[in-house]
mmCIF file of C-alpha atoms in Angstrom:
data_model
loop_
_atom_site.group_PDB
_atom_site.id
_atom_site.type_symbol
_atom_site.label_atom_id
_atom_site.label_comp_id
_atom_site.label_asym_id
_atom_site.label_seq_id
_atom_site.Cartn_x
_atom_site.Cartn_y
_atom_site.Cartn_z
ATOM 1 C CA ALA A 1 -37.364 -48.880 12.805
ATOM 2 C CA GLN A 2 -36.770 -45.453 11.440
ATOM 3 C CA LYS A 3 -33.371 -44.708 9.993
ATOM 4 C CA ILE A 4 -31.505 -41.841 8.367
ATOM 5 C CA THR A 5 -28.575 -42.389 6.004
ATOM 6 C CA GLN A 6 -26.094 -39.753 4.908
ATOM 7 C CA THR A 7 -23.562 -41.384 2.608
ATOM 8 C CA GLN A 8 -21.215 -38.427 2.080
ATOM 9 C CA PRO A 9 -18.784 -38.030 4.990
ATOM 10 C CA GLY A 10 -17.303 -34.919 3.367
ATOM 11 C CA MET A 11 -18.103 -32.581 0.509
ATOM 12 C CA PHE A 12 -16.013 -29.825 -1.036
ATOM 13 C CA VAL A 13 -17.355 -26.882 -3.010
ATOM 14 C CA GLN A 14 -16.116 -23.508 -4.196
ATOM 15 C CA GLU A 15 -17.710 -20.253 -3.211
ATOM 16 C CA LYS A 16 -20.796 -19.286 -5.242
ATOM 17 C CA GLU A 17 -21.344 -22.824 -6.467
ATOM 18 C CA ALA A 18 -24.343 -24.944 -5.546
ATOM 19 C CA VAL A 19 -23.969 -28.156 -3.572
ATOM 20 C CA THR A 20 -26.289 -31.054 -2.786
ATOM 21 C CA LEU A 21 -26.041 -33.016 0.435
ATOM 22 C CA ASP A 22 -27.679 -36.418 0.248
ATOM 23 C CA CYS A 23 -30.089 -37.943 2.739
ATOM 24 C CA THR A 24 -32.201 -41.057 2.525
ATOM 25 C CA TYR A 25 -34.617 -42.223 5.159
ATOM 26 C CA ASP A 26 -36.651 -45.235 6.108
ATOM 27 C CA THR A 27 -39.887 -45.295 8.059
ATOM 28 C CA SER A 28 -43.159 -47.183 8.092
ATOM 29 C CA ASP A 29 -45.096 -44.209 9.484
ATOM 30 C CA PRO A 30 -46.986 -42.351 6.711
ATOM 31 C CA SER A 31 -46.793 -39.122 8.699
ATOM 32 C CA TYR A 32 -43.297 -37.821 9.306
ATOM 33 C CA GLY A 33 -41.166 -34.723 9.145
ATOM 34 C CA LEU A 34 -37.713 -34.262 7.716
ATOM 35 C CA PHE A 35 -35.281 -31.676 9.051
ATOM 36 C CA TRP A 36 -31.838 -30.360 8.261
ATOM 37 C CA TYR A 37 -29.552 -28.890 10.897
ATOM 38 C CA LYS A 38 -26.215 -27.109 10.562
ATOM 39 C CA GLN A 39 -23.482 -27.484 13.155
ATOM 40 C CA PRO A 40 -20.604 -25.025 12.753
ATOM 41 C CA SER A 41 -17.270 -25.532 14.468
ATOM 42 C CA SER A 42 -18.603 -23.653 17.492
ATOM 43 C CA GLY A 43 -20.857 -26.638 18.146
ATOM 44 C CA GLU A 44 -24.389 -25.284 18.292
ATOM 45 C CA MET A 45 -27.190 -26.948 16.361
ATOM 46 C CA ILE A 46 -28.916 -24.570 13.937
ATOM 47 C CA PHE A 47 -32.242 -25.510 12.348
ATOM 48 C CA LEU A 48 -32.257 -24.896 8.584
ATOM 49 C CA ILE A 49 -35.320 -26.340 6.879
ATOM 50 C CA TYR A 50 -38.315 -28.661 7.306
ATOM 51 C CA GLN A 51 -40.337 -30.855 4.949
ATOM 52 C CA GLY A 52 -43.517 -32.659 5.920
ATOM 53 C CA SER A 53 -44.379 -36.009 4.357
ATOM 54 C CA TYR A 54 -47.662 -34.645 3.016
ATOM 55 C CA ASP A 55 -46.246 -31.398 1.686
ATOM 56 C CA GLN A 56 -46.729 -31.179 -2.063
ATOM 57 C CA GLN A 57 -44.071 -28.554 -2.652
ATOM 58 C CA ASN A 58 -40.377 -28.792 -1.861
ATOM 59 C CA ALA A 59 -39.438 -26.613 1.095
ATOM 60 C CA THR A 60 -37.256 -23.558 0.565
ATOM 61 C CA GLU A 61 -35.631 -21.171 3.028
ATOM 62 C CA GLY A 62 -33.465 -18.542 1.428
ATOM 63 C CA ARG A 63 -30.455 -20.280 -0.133
ATOM 64 C CA TYR A 64 -31.571 -23.653 1.230
ATOM 65 C CA SER A 65 -33.991 -25.944 -0.516
ATOM 66 C CA LEU A 66 -34.992 -29.490 0.173
ATOM 67 C CA ASN A 67 -35.279 -31.840 -2.791
ATOM 68 C CA PHE A 68 -37.964 -34.212 -1.503
ATOM 69 C CA GLN A 69 -38.497 -37.397 -3.493
ATOM 70 C CA LYS A 70 -41.011 -39.393 -1.494
ATOM 71 C CA ALA A 71 -41.016 -42.520 -3.647
ATOM 72 C CA ARG A 72 -37.231 -42.751 -3.373
ATOM 73 C CA LYS A 73 -37.333 -41.810 0.316
ATOM 74 C CA SER A 74 -34.775 -39.103 -0.193
ATOM 75 C CA ALA A 75 -34.581 -35.585 1.239
ATOM 76 C CA ASN A 76 -31.493 -33.923 -0.175
ATOM 77 C CA LEU A 77 -30.428 -30.460 0.947
ATOM 78 C CA VAL A 78 -29.436 -28.052 -1.810
ATOM 79 C CA ILE A 79 -27.402 -24.988 -0.903
ATOM 80 C CA SER A 80 -27.243 -22.445 -3.690
ATOM 81 C CA ALA A 81 -24.435 -19.907 -4.050
ATOM 82 C CA SER A 82 -22.239 -21.376 -1.316
ATOM 83 C CA GLN A 83 -20.515 -19.010 1.088
ATOM 84 C CA LEU A 84 -17.435 -19.502 3.258
ATOM 85 C CA GLY A 85 -19.714 -19.395 6.290
ATOM 86 C CA ASP A 86 -21.512 -22.487 5.051
ATOM 87 C CA SER A 87 -18.509 -24.619 6.041
ATOM 88 C CA ALA A 88 -19.924 -26.845 8.781
ATOM 89 C CA MET A 89 -21.324 -30.257 9.590
ATOM 90 C CA TYR A 90 -24.839 -30.850 8.252
ATOM 91 C CA PHE A 91 -27.271 -33.312 9.747
ATOM 92 C CA CYS A 92 -30.412 -34.756 8.240
ATOM 93 C CA ALA A 93 -33.035 -35.811 10.780
ATOM 94 C CA MET A 94 -36.518 -37.295 10.842
ATOM 95 C CA ARG A 95 -39.392 -37.503 13.263
ATOM 96 C CA GLU A 96 -42.386 -39.771 12.986
ATOM 97 C CA ILE A 97 -45.307 -37.472 13.764
ATOM 98 C CA GLY A 98 -47.864 -40.145 14.594
ATOM 99 C CA GLN A 99 -46.768 -40.519 18.207
ATOM 100 C CA ALA A 100 -46.561 -37.743 20.749
ATOM 101 C CA GLY A 101 -43.165 -36.734 21.975
ATOM 102 C CA THR A 102 -41.124 -38.703 19.479
ATOM 103 C CA ALA A 103 -37.586 -37.432 19.114
ATOM 104 C CA LEU A 104 -35.612 -36.502 16.075
ATOM 105 C CA ILE A 105 -33.453 -39.322 14.752
ATOM 106 C CA PHE A 106 -30.270 -38.083 13.110
ATOM 107 C CA GLY A 107 -27.992 -39.240 10.348
ATOM 108 C CA LYS A 108 -24.232 -39.332 10.873
ATOM 109 C CA GLY A 109 -23.713 -36.027 9.142
ATOM 110 C CA THR A 110 -21.819 -34.572 6.195
ATOM 111 C CA THR A 111 -18.930 -32.152 6.585
ATOM 112 C CA LEU A 112 -19.110 -29.375 4.018
ATOM 113 C CA SER A 113 -15.994 -27.375 3.190
ATOM 114 C CA VAL A 114 -16.366 -24.216 1.121
ATOM 115 C CA SER A 115 -13.229 -22.731 -0.417
ATOM 116 C CA SER A 116 -12.589 -19.344 -2.012
ATOM 117 C CA ASN B 1 -35.733 -15.673 27.286
ATOM 118 C CA ALA B 2 -32.626 -17.856 27.574
ATOM 119 C CA GLY B 3 -34.024 -20.814 25.582
ATOM 120 C CA VAL B 4 -32.305 -24.073 26.505
ATOM 121 C CA THR B 5 -29.332 -23.898 28.847
ATOM 122 C CA GLN B 6 -26.981 -26.641 29.980
ATOM 123 C CA THR B 7 -24.790 -26.833 33.040
ATOM 124 C CA PRO B 8 -21.841 -27.362 33.074
ATOM 125 C CA LYS B 9 -20.302 -26.566 29.703
ATOM 126 C CA PHE B 10 -17.190 -28.669 30.291
ATOM 127 C CA ARG B 11 -16.307 -31.394 32.766
ATOM 128 C CA VAL B 12 -13.521 -33.884 33.291
ATOM 129 C CA LEU B 13 -14.305 -36.961 35.380
ATOM 130 C CA LYS B 14 -12.297 -39.912 36.518
ATOM 131 C CA THR B 15 -13.569 -43.409 35.854
ATOM 132 C CA GLY B 16 -16.103 -44.390 38.491
ATOM 133 C CA GLN B 17 -17.067 -40.857 39.493
ATOM 134 C CA SER B 18 -20.634 -39.677 39.270
ATOM 135 C CA MET B 19 -22.128 -36.442 38.029
ATOM 136 C CA THR B 20 -25.363 -34.811 36.961
ATOM 137 C CA LEU B 21 -25.882 -32.681 33.887
ATOM 138 C CA LEU B 22 -28.629 -30.096 34.176
ATOM 139 C CA CYS B 23 -30.804 -28.943 31.307
ATOM 140 C CA ALA B 24 -33.191 -26.051 31.789
ATOM 141 C CA GLN B 25 -35.674 -24.487 29.382
ATOM 142 C CA ASP B 26 -37.820 -21.388 29.868
ATOM 143 C CA MET B 27 -40.212 -21.923 26.942
ATOM 144 C CA ASN B 28 -42.739 -24.079 28.837
ATOM 145 C CA HIS B 29 -42.022 -27.013 26.498
ATOM 146 C CA GLU B 30 -43.564 -30.382 27.268
ATOM 147 C CA TYR B 31 -40.949 -32.559 25.604
ATOM 148 C CA MET B 32 -37.288 -32.730 26.501
ATOM 149 C CA TYR B 33 -34.470 -34.898 25.172
ATOM 150 C CA TRP B 34 -30.898 -35.870 25.924
ATOM 151 C CA TYR B 35 -28.532 -36.789 23.084
ATOM 152 C CA ARG B 36 -24.889 -37.666 22.895
ATOM 153 C CA GLN B 37 -22.685 -36.814 19.930
ATOM 154 C CA ASP B 38 -19.621 -38.842 19.099
ATOM 155 C CA PRO B 39 -17.325 -38.378 16.077
ATOM 156 C CA GLY B 40 -18.765 -40.090 13.007
ATOM 157 C CA MET B 41 -21.936 -41.149 14.849
ATOM 158 C CA GLY B 42 -24.201 -38.137 14.652
ATOM 159 C CA LEU B 43 -26.541 -37.451 17.580
ATOM 160 C CA ARG B 44 -27.987 -40.444 19.378
ATOM 161 C CA LEU B 45 -30.935 -40.274 21.756
ATOM 162 C CA ILE B 46 -30.182 -41.296 25.345
ATOM 163 C CA HIS B 47 -33.453 -40.596 27.182
ATOM 164 C CA TYR B 48 -36.425 -38.357 26.723
ATOM 165 C CA SER B 49 -39.432 -37.023 28.584
ATOM 166 C CA VAL B 50 -42.924 -36.192 27.355
ATOM 167 C CA GLY B 51 -43.906 -34.334 30.486
ATOM 168 C CA GLU B 52 -43.165 -33.601 34.117
ATOM 169 C CA GLY B 53 -42.622 -36.825 36.031
ATOM 170 C CA THR B 54 -42.231 -39.001 32.921
ATOM 171 C CA THR B 55 -39.117 -40.395 31.275
ATOM 172 C CA ALA B 56 -38.394 -42.987 28.599
ATOM 173 C CA LYS B 57 -35.360 -44.724 27.134
ATOM 174 C CA GLY B 58 -33.883 -43.785 23.808
ATOM 175 C CA GLU B 59 -31.390 -45.546 21.590
ATOM 176 C CA VAL B 60 -28.402 -45.581 23.983
ATOM 177 C CA PRO B 61 -29.694 -45.432 27.593
ATOM 178 C CA ASP B 62 -27.226 -47.773 29.324
ATOM 179 C CA GLY B 63 -25.129 -46.135 32.027
ATOM 180 C CA TYR B 64 -27.412 -43.101 32.325
ATOM 181 C CA ASN B 65 -30.403 -42.154 34.428
ATOM 182 C CA VAL B 66 -32.710 -39.165 34.071
ATOM 183 C CA SER B 67 -35.289 -37.292 36.076
ATOM 184 C CA ARG B 68 -37.914 -34.655 35.244
ATOM 185 C CA LEU B 69 -39.206 -33.450 38.584
ATOM 186 C CA LYS B 70 -40.012 -29.999 37.241
ATOM 187 C CA LYS B 71 -41.316 -29.220 33.790
ATOM 188 C CA GLN B 72 -38.492 -26.836 33.021
ATOM 189 C CA ASN B 73 -35.632 -29.124 34.091
ATOM 190 C CA PHE B 74 -34.331 -32.409 32.731
ATOM 191 C CA LEU B 75 -31.409 -33.991 34.569
ATOM 192 C CA LEU B 76 -29.011 -36.573 33.143
ATOM 193 C CA GLY B 77 -27.035 -38.613 35.638
ATOM 194 C CA LEU B 78 -23.967 -40.769 35.282
ATOM 195 C CA GLU B 79 -23.688 -42.994 38.356
ATOM 196 C CA SER B 80 -20.280 -44.491 37.556
ATOM 197 C CA ALA B 81 -18.591 -42.775 34.649
ATOM 198 C CA ALA B 82 -16.706 -44.824 32.058
ATOM 199 C CA PRO B 83 -14.305 -43.668 29.324
ATOM 200 C CA SER B 84 -16.917 -44.764 26.750
ATOM 201 C CA GLN B 85 -19.116 -41.939 28.047
ATOM 202 C CA THR B 86 -16.655 -39.328 26.849
ATOM 203 C CA SER B 87 -18.826 -37.329 24.475
ATOM 204 C CA VAL B 88 -20.620 -34.080 23.828
ATOM 205 C CA TYR B 89 -24.071 -34.082 25.396
ATOM 206 C CA PHE B 90 -26.928 -32.051 23.977
ATOM 207 C CA CYS B 91 -30.237 -31.316 25.569
ATOM 208 C CA ALA B 92 -33.224 -30.312 23.441
ATOM 209 C CA SER B 93 -36.828 -29.356 24.021
ATOM 210 C CA ARG B 94 -40.000 -29.046 21.944
ATOM 211 C CA ASP B 95 -43.476 -27.612 22.374
ATOM 212 C CA GLY B 96 -46.000 -30.431 22.707
ATOM 213 C CA LEU B 97 -48.794 -28.380 21.186
ATOM 214 C CA ALA B 98 -46.855 -27.274 18.136
ATOM 215 C CA SER B 99 -47.320 -28.833 14.722
ATOM 216 C CA GLY B 100 -45.108 -31.557 13.374
ATOM 217 C CA SER B 101 -42.899 -28.949 11.791
ATOM 218 C CA ALA B 102 -41.761 -27.704 15.156
ATOM 219 C CA GLY B 103 -38.096 -28.333 15.420
ATOM 220 C CA GLN B 104 -36.274 -29.114 18.597
ATOM 221 C CA TYR B 105 -34.513 -26.291 20.382
ATOM 222 C CA PHE B 106 -31.021 -27.351 21.357
ATOM 223 C CA GLY B 107 -28.832 -26.313 24.237
ATOM 224 C CA PRO B 108 -25.189 -25.368 23.635
ATOM 225 C CA GLY B 109 -23.852 -28.772 24.663
ATOM 226 C CA THR B 110 -21.696 -30.157 27.480
ATOM 227 C CA ARG B 111 -18.292 -31.588 26.653
ATOM 228 C CA LEU B 112 -17.548 -34.440 29.038
ATOM 229 C CA THR B 113 -14.244 -36.266 29.240
ATOM 230 C CA VAL B 114 -13.841 -39.388 31.348
ATOM 231 C CA THR B 115 -10.254 -40.408 32.050
#
């Protein structure tokens, strides 16, 4: 069964510093996608970044990058130059692409606190 | 284009009462999902639908029923609410024709308390 593990319940970082949020996954499907979502205190789920299992390059979206290490089954989110507005809960998620309609499976999340 | 909407936003129920949560999307998406979010547990899939008239069980389906009579609507029902169903409920949808990179569009959530 597919599984997502986020081992850091909380992370603390100062403004302008970089931070890495860890995510490991487990799946037997060779075709899958990895996602990161941000959930601020207001509660909405905001899509940040996607990495496909066959993508050769690590995904980047502005200050977000995904450090994809396929052999280790890890998909860590790197946030460069942290901002106060980055304080939120972050979820790693995965979908096995082989079957139609499959849902995202989420990790338990990491709470990021950015201080000035 | 409202995206994914959920009704109601908040609700308090007494144990044993029933209610229906409505999810509506205006993006013509094939796939729709219901999740619940509990502290420290992340989002867990309750039920999902791959098209009008179809539904399937997710990770935590017990105590819930769903229906997808119209493509744009996905209803989540609680027949006899229990305190363990106190949670935040999220609906999501996704385009069936999109590539694997297509993320799920989430509704704003419904905060349900069962006393």
